[in-house]
Amino acid sequence: MLNSLNKDIGFLNKFIGFYFLSVIILWLKTYVTQLTVFNLGVEGTFQHFLLFINPLGSALLFLGLSFFAKGRRKYIWLMIIYTFMSIWLYANVMYYRFFNDFITLPTIFQTQNFGDLGGSVASLFQVTDVLFFVDWIILIALLAFKVIKVDKTVQPRKKAIAILTLSLGMMCLNLGLAESDRPELLTRGFDRNYIVKYLGMYNFTIYDAVESTKAASQRVLADSSDVTEIINYTQSNYAAPNEEYFGIAEGRNVVYLHLESIQTFLMDYHLNGEEVMPFLNSLAKDEDTIYFDNFFHQTAQGKTADSEFIIENSLFGLPQGAAFITKGRNTYHAAPAILKDHGYTSAVLHGNGGSFWNRNEIYKSFGFDHFFDLTYYDVESDEDLAEYGLMDKPFYKQSVDHLKSLQQPFYTKLIPVTHHYPFELDEELATIGKADTGDRTVDNYFQTARYADEALEQLFNDLKEAGLYDNTIFILYGDHYGISQNHNRAMSEIIGKEVGSFESAGLQRVPLLIHIPGADMEGGVNHTYGGQIDLLPTLLHLLGVDSKPFVHFGQDLLSKDHNQVTVFRNGDYVSPEIFAVEGKYFDTETGLPIKDEEKLKIAKELKDEVEYKLMLSDKTVNGDLLRFYTPEGFTPVDRNQYDYSKSE
């Protein structure tokens, strides 16, 4: 029977036949995955055609390397490469489900975090995932059971060269077609979605490796002249402080409260008739609070780490990976170091391990005096632990004692973890029901949000009892989205409207509350558009410290000169007039695509300015350019003077 079958598939008994069979299967598997799993915003017949053909060139190229082996090893090489490419594709599927993004070279160095992901990763597995490897099993079986005979014929070198030439030609054709639809695709590639949509998953990996290598070399090639352009830009974009608010919190303690995964749509949101976050809502309405309802997170692959990096430095996070991991030893002019020159003690309090996101190293570069990680907290039982560390209520309760131990005035940041994907909470701790969308992530989201809100109320009460409330400025900020675009169907039910490109951009709003007890100021809702990049200059001006000498890419949110064009890490932007999202331009007021030519021209000019700004920030971070510039009156950070171990 096998002999009869072998005659029917004679071409496959030749190595080139088995090679093309493998190419076709991998091509189709990758295409189906890109089409069904990744939200790439494919529109029109031409973009669908590009999505269909873009895996072919890379499948031909990488599997074609097996032609350089001899005899039986050709098949071994081919299956090893096929296996690696299948695993890489599946790894990106898993990563995308969690982060709504693709794996880049720098994120591979973030594997130190993986041990803490636990149940979050487990929740990403789906029963149908076995289908990702059925093709691999079939190919192995065809060889193992000798349905396809191994061709030991030595392949002419010219055949290998012909295959590689064909693959490179296919890839060049793909790139040329992509450039016709998206000019300057590779030179303005802030958005990874575009690269994958037009060139495919594997070609994106090649592109990313090149870009990451270029970024890594920038520090070596940089010199002091490179910082001049940066300083000129930030000085010319400086926004003078508003006299009404400048110095209004001078001498006060600073407490940053990190609102993990809280999005602005939760503010005043009622689920089944119940207010989800009553305390945060009441604080937003307090006369001593300025609540910004058009404040956006600006994070990328670093998520929480990116938000910290941005607020401490008024620099953007990196387009690939997290600066916390790859740029931990750079020179920074961060908030702790700036405020140290004004008599402030600084600390971060976080109920997780100190090495997560490389915090115990990069905090030294920022100039934090203290880092209270999980080793400084008592864990009475496993019930006190969430997926990423200590539950919010015991974390805040013990944090008050650490705050009391600090010399005042202090600059501090508290990072809780309970309201984090996958938003699991023991039923006995839940004080509000789940949503009913059928999407587990979205349905769970409201219970952990309520718990986080209750923990915040407890913290404020404890700070009042400890005498640390009245002389403190509180800044509560959302770090990043909690619900990604992978859950748009369920979110459409939650907000009562379809979530397309425009609505999705709007959902990147996160809360910002600046609460100054007893301050003589005008509180209330502030509709100014801004982002995390603006927090450092805003805080400094509230404390009476002029931000002008420093390299800041943000501006004081309270300044009358504040530029309201708010930049996303992928090159999109939002403003009171225009939303630029995924290559489209929308009218902010109506949500409809802009068709007026004059307004479109303005929108595209703003896009160029946004990309220039991101480029300069990346140049600053990748080149470590702040080592060449010391502002007047600023004391450079000496990393060697910091030790965060509990014994110290």
XYZ file of N, CA and C in Angstrom, residues 355-476:
366
model
N 13.445 42.643 41.563
C 14.064 42.474 40.249
C 13.055 42.539 39.113
N 11.750 42.477 39.434
C 10.740 42.528 38.381
C 10.856 43.868 37.657
N 10.927 43.816 36.336
C 11.162 44.994 35.492
C 12.509 45.668 35.808
N 13.423 44.923 36.471
C 14.765 45.470 36.725
C 14.718 46.719 37.611
N 13.676 46.803 38.434
C 13.504 48.014 39.248
C 14.676 48.249 40.202
N 15.186 47.168 40.781
C 16.246 47.364 41.773
C 17.553 47.863 41.171
N 17.631 47.947 39.852
C 18.793 48.530 39.198
C 18.502 49.924 38.643
N 17.422 50.067 37.889
C 17.177 51.362 37.253
C 16.793 52.421 38.282
N 16.202 52.027 39.408
C 15.890 53.018 40.442
C 17.155 53.698 40.960
N 18.260 52.973 40.923
C 19.535 53.584 41.328
C 19.916 54.691 40.344
N 19.687 54.448 39.070
C 20.002 55.452 38.052
C 19.089 56.665 38.161
N 17.862 56.453 38.647
C 16.939 57.566 38.859
C 17.285 58.363 40.109
N 17.994 57.726 41.057
C 18.364 58.407 42.294
C 17.389 58.195 43.437
N 16.602 57.103 43.415
C 15.714 56.807 44.535
C 16.538 56.383 45.753
N 16.262 57.011 46.891
C 16.990 56.673 48.116
C 16.615 55.297 48.643
N 15.328 54.945 48.541
C 14.842 53.693 49.110
C 13.930 52.978 48.117
N 13.958 51.646 48.193
C 13.025 50.828 47.419
C 12.516 49.725 48.341
N 11.275 49.880 48.781
C 10.646 48.888 49.646
C 9.921 47.870 48.762
N 10.590 46.742 48.496
C 9.953 45.704 47.690
C 9.312 44.668 48.613
N 8.955 43.508 48.067
C 8.204 42.519 48.847
C 8.946 42.059 50.093
N 10.285 42.109 50.069
C 11.050 41.645 51.231
C 10.820 42.522 52.456
N 10.289 43.712 52.263
C 10.026 44.628 53.378
C 8.611 44.470 53.935
N 7.842 43.540 53.373
C 6.451 43.371 53.791
C 6.237 41.987 54.394
N 5.322 41.912 55.336
C 4.962 40.639 55.957
C 3.791 40.028 55.205
N 3.971 38.793 54.780
C 2.907 38.061 54.098
C 2.404 36.997 55.065
N 1.228 37.224 55.634
C 0.717 36.330 56.667
C 0.227 35.010 56.097
N -0.301 35.023 54.885
C -0.773 33.791 54.261
C -0.815 33.984 52.753
N -1.022 32.876 52.029
C -1.105 32.951 50.573
C -2.289 33.800 50.128
N -3.284 33.935 50.989
C -4.454 34.745 50.645
C -4.103 36.225 50.525
N -2.966 36.616 51.085
C -2.522 38.007 50.980
C -1.839 38.303 49.653
N -1.609 37.257 48.849
C -0.866 37.433 47.612
C -1.778 37.406 46.397
N -1.565 38.371 45.511
C -2.222 38.384 44.208
C -1.256 37.766 43.200
N -1.603 37.830 41.929
C -0.768 37.230 40.889
C 0.619 37.851 40.860
N 0.718 39.157 41.135
C 1.989 39.871 40.997
C 2.516 40.423 42.310
N 2.091 39.872 43.425
C 2.621 40.343 44.695
C 1.536 40.515 45.741
N 1.817 41.360 46.707
C 0.932 41.553 47.848
C -0.368 42.237 47.433
N -1.482 41.740 47.959
C -2.785 42.346 47.683
C -2.787 43.804 48.148
N -3.608 44.616 47.518
C -3.580 46.064 47.748
C -3.819 46.456 49.201
N -4.802 45.842 49.852
C -5.146 46.291 51.206
C -4.022 46.040 52.210
N -3.460 44.830 52.292
C -2.302 44.666 53.187
C -1.084 45.462 52.728
N -0.936 45.639 51.423
C 0.190 46.431 50.917
C 0.096 47.873 51.396
N -1.043 48.495 51.236
C -1.209 49.884 51.675
C -1.101 50.001 53.190
N -1.678 49.046 53.897
C -1.667 49.097 55.365
C -0.228 49.143 55.877
N 0.627 48.284 55.343
C 2.019 48.244 55.798
C 2.843 49.390 55.217
N 2.428 49.895 54.068
C 3.181 50.988 53.434
C 3.137 52.264 54.264
N 2.066 52.466 54.993
C 1.946 53.673 55.816
C 3.080 53.729 56.834
N 3.438 52.583 57.420
C 4.546 52.559 58.384
C 5.865 52.904 57.703
N 6.048 52.437 56.475
C 7.278 52.778 55.745
C 7.327 54.275 55.437
N 6.202 54.846 55.078
C 6.149 56.286 54.813
C 6.478 57.077 56.076
N 5.979 56.616 57.203
C 6.244 57.302 58.482
C 7.725 57.275 58.834
N 8.439 56.273 58.309
C 9.865 56.147 58.637
C 10.747 57.085 57.819
N 10.190 57.687 56.774
C 10.989 58.518 55.885
C 11.145 59.934 56.417
N 12.317 60.499 56.144
C 12.528 61.907 56.469
C 11.702 62.763 55.518
N 11.007 63.742 56.067
C 10.169 64.626 55.251
C 10.922 65.898 54.876
N 10.569 66.516 53.742
C 9.559 66.093 52.782
C 10.052 64.901 51.975
N 9.122 64.053 51.563
C 9.503 62.894 50.767
C 8.769 62.872 49.434
N 9.431 62.231 48.474
C 8.856 61.988 47.143
C 8.707 60.482 47.014
N 7.466 59.989 46.916
C 7.248 58.551 46.951
C 6.262 58.108 45.876
N 6.338 56.824 45.590
C 5.425 56.231 44.613
C 5.003 54.865 45.128
N 3.696 54.621 45.183
C 3.163 53.352 45.642
C 2.555 52.606 44.455
N 3.005 51.363 44.254
C 2.581 50.581 43.086
C 1.853 49.323 43.555
N 0.517 49.311 43.497
C -0.254 48.122 43.870
C -0.365 47.152 42.695
N -0.898 45.948 42.944
C -0.876 44.936 41.884
C -2.182 44.154 41.712
N -3.146 44.311 42.609
C -4.312 43.424 42.557
C -5.117 43.590 41.274
N -5.324 44.838 40.842
C -6.139 45.076 39.646
C -5.269 44.938 38.406
N -4.901 43.708 38.107
C -4.012 43.412 36.988
C -4.548 42.185 36.270
N -4.358 42.168 34.957
C -4.749 40.995 34.184
C -4.218 39.729 34.853
N -4.992 38.664 35.001
C -6.316 38.411 34.419
C -7.487 38.824 35.315
N -7.235 39.720 36.283
C -8.302 40.303 37.105
C -9.083 39.226 37.876
N -8.325 38.337 38.517
C -8.937 37.290 39.337
C -9.015 37.754 40.785
N -10.150 37.488 41.432
C -10.345 37.883 42.827
C -11.189 36.820 43.520
N -10.752 36.411 44.721
C -11.548 35.456 45.492
C -12.936 36.028 45.744
N -13.930 35.183 45.628
C -15.315 35.641 45.725
C -15.610 36.319 47.051
N -14.963 35.844 48.141
C -15.250 36.446 49.450
C -14.732 37.877 49.562
N -13.824 38.260 48.644
C -13.300 39.629 48.651
C -14.082 40.545 47.713
N -14.909 39.962 46.869
C -15.642 40.747 45.874
C -16.860 41.410 46.504
N -17.026 42.701 46.249
C -18.171 43.446 46.797
C -19.052 44.008 45.686
N -18.811 43.561 44.469
C -19.662 43.936 43.341
C -19.706 42.742 42.398
N -20.813 42.586 41.683
C -20.935 41.470 40.766
C -20.083 41.648 39.526
N -19.968 40.579 38.739
C -19.226 40.636 37.489
C -20.118 41.182 36.379
N -19.487 41.637 35.317
C -20.251 41.999 34.129
C -20.711 40.716 33.441
N -21.528 40.856 32.421
C -22.108 39.680 31.775
C -21.985 39.796 30.257
N -20.741 39.904 29.790
C -20.509 40.014 28.350
C -20.131 38.682 27.720
N -19.783 37.704 28.567
C -19.286 36.440 28.049
C -17.791 36.442 27.822
N -17.150 37.579 28.047
C -15.695 37.710 27.937
C -15.145 37.721 29.366
N -14.430 36.681 29.741
C -14.003 36.509 31.130
C -13.167 37.679 31.634
N -12.245 38.147 30.796
C -11.378 39.251 31.212
C -12.190 40.502 31.538
N -13.069 40.876 30.637
C -13.894 42.075 30.832
C -14.842 41.888 32.012
N -15.441 40.716 32.126
C -16.395 40.470 33.209
C -15.725 40.553 34.582
N -14.495 40.055 34.675
C -13.770 40.089 35.962
C -13.283 41.480 36.327
N -13.046 42.300 35.337
C -12.367 43.595 35.481
C -12.988 44.477 36.564
N -14.282 44.425 36.701
C -14.973 45.348 37.595
C -14.828 44.955 39.071
N -14.682 43.674 39.335
C -14.526 43.244 40.723
C -13.176 43.666 41.293
N -12.099 43.492 40.518
C -10.791 43.904 41.026
C -10.664 45.427 41.052
N -11.377 46.112 40.142
C -11.381 47.579 40.177
C -12.043 48.075 41.465
N -13.165 47.458 41.851
C -13.825 47.848 43.107
C -12.911 47.585 44.299
N -12.225 46.433 44.295
C -11.301 46.128 45.385
C -10.194 47.183 45.461
N -9.632 47.568 44.313
C -8.578 48.589 44.283
C -9.094 49.912 44.828
N -10.336 50.230 44.522
C -10.948 51.465 44.999
C -11.108 51.443 46.515
N -11.562 50.320 47.051
C -11.712 50.185 48.508
C -10.360 50.292 49.209
N -9.332 49.723 48.584
C -7.991 49.791 49.167
C -7.480 51.231 49.200
N -7.772 51.997 48.159
C -7.378 53.406 48.134
C -8.057 54.195 49.248
N -9.334 53.955 49.445
C -10.056 54.650 50.519
C -9.447 54.325 51.871
N -9.104 53.055 52.067
C -8.446 52.640 53.316
C -7.114 53.366 53.490
N -6.338 53.481 52.406
C -5.042 54.152 52.476
C -5.206 55.616 52.884
N -6.136 56.311 52.279
C -6.336 57.723 52.610
C -6.735 57.888 54.076
N -7.575 56.999 54.576
C -7.970 57.072 55.980
C -6.782 56.823 56.896
N -5.937 55.849 56.535
C -4.765 55.538 57.355
C -3.744 56.671 57.331
N -3.601 57.324 56.187
C -2.668 58.453 56.103
C -3.149 59.631 56.953
N -4.455 59.816 57.011
C -5.014 60.868 57.870
C -4.719 60.566 59.331
N -4.914 59.309 59.726
C -4.650 58.915 61.109
C -3.167 59.045 61.444
N -2.293 58.812 60.430
C -0.847 58.873 60.666
C -0.307 60.296 60.597
N -1.172 61.263 60.291
C -0.731 62.653 60.206
C 0.042 62.970 58.943
N -0.119 62.152 57.909
C 0.629 62.343 56.666
C -0.241 62.858 55.524
N -1.476 63.197 55.827
C -2.398 63.581 54.757
C -2.344 65.070 54.437
N -2.435 65.905 55.437
C -2.650 67.342 55.213
C -1.495 68.024 54.488
N -0.258 67.552 54.721
C 0.896 68.232 54.120
C 1.447 67.449 52.932
N 0.552 66.853 52.167
C 0.975 66.002 51.047
C 0.207 66.380 49.787
N 0.884 66.264 48.651
C 0.206 66.354 47.355
C 0.104 64.935 46.813
N -1.098 64.532 46.444
C -1.349 63.196 45.921
C -1.568 63.273 44.408
N -0.861 62.428 43.673
C -1.066 62.336 42.229
C -1.455 60.900 41.914
N -2.671 60.726 41.486
C -3.180 59.400 41.144
C -3.255 59.305 39.624
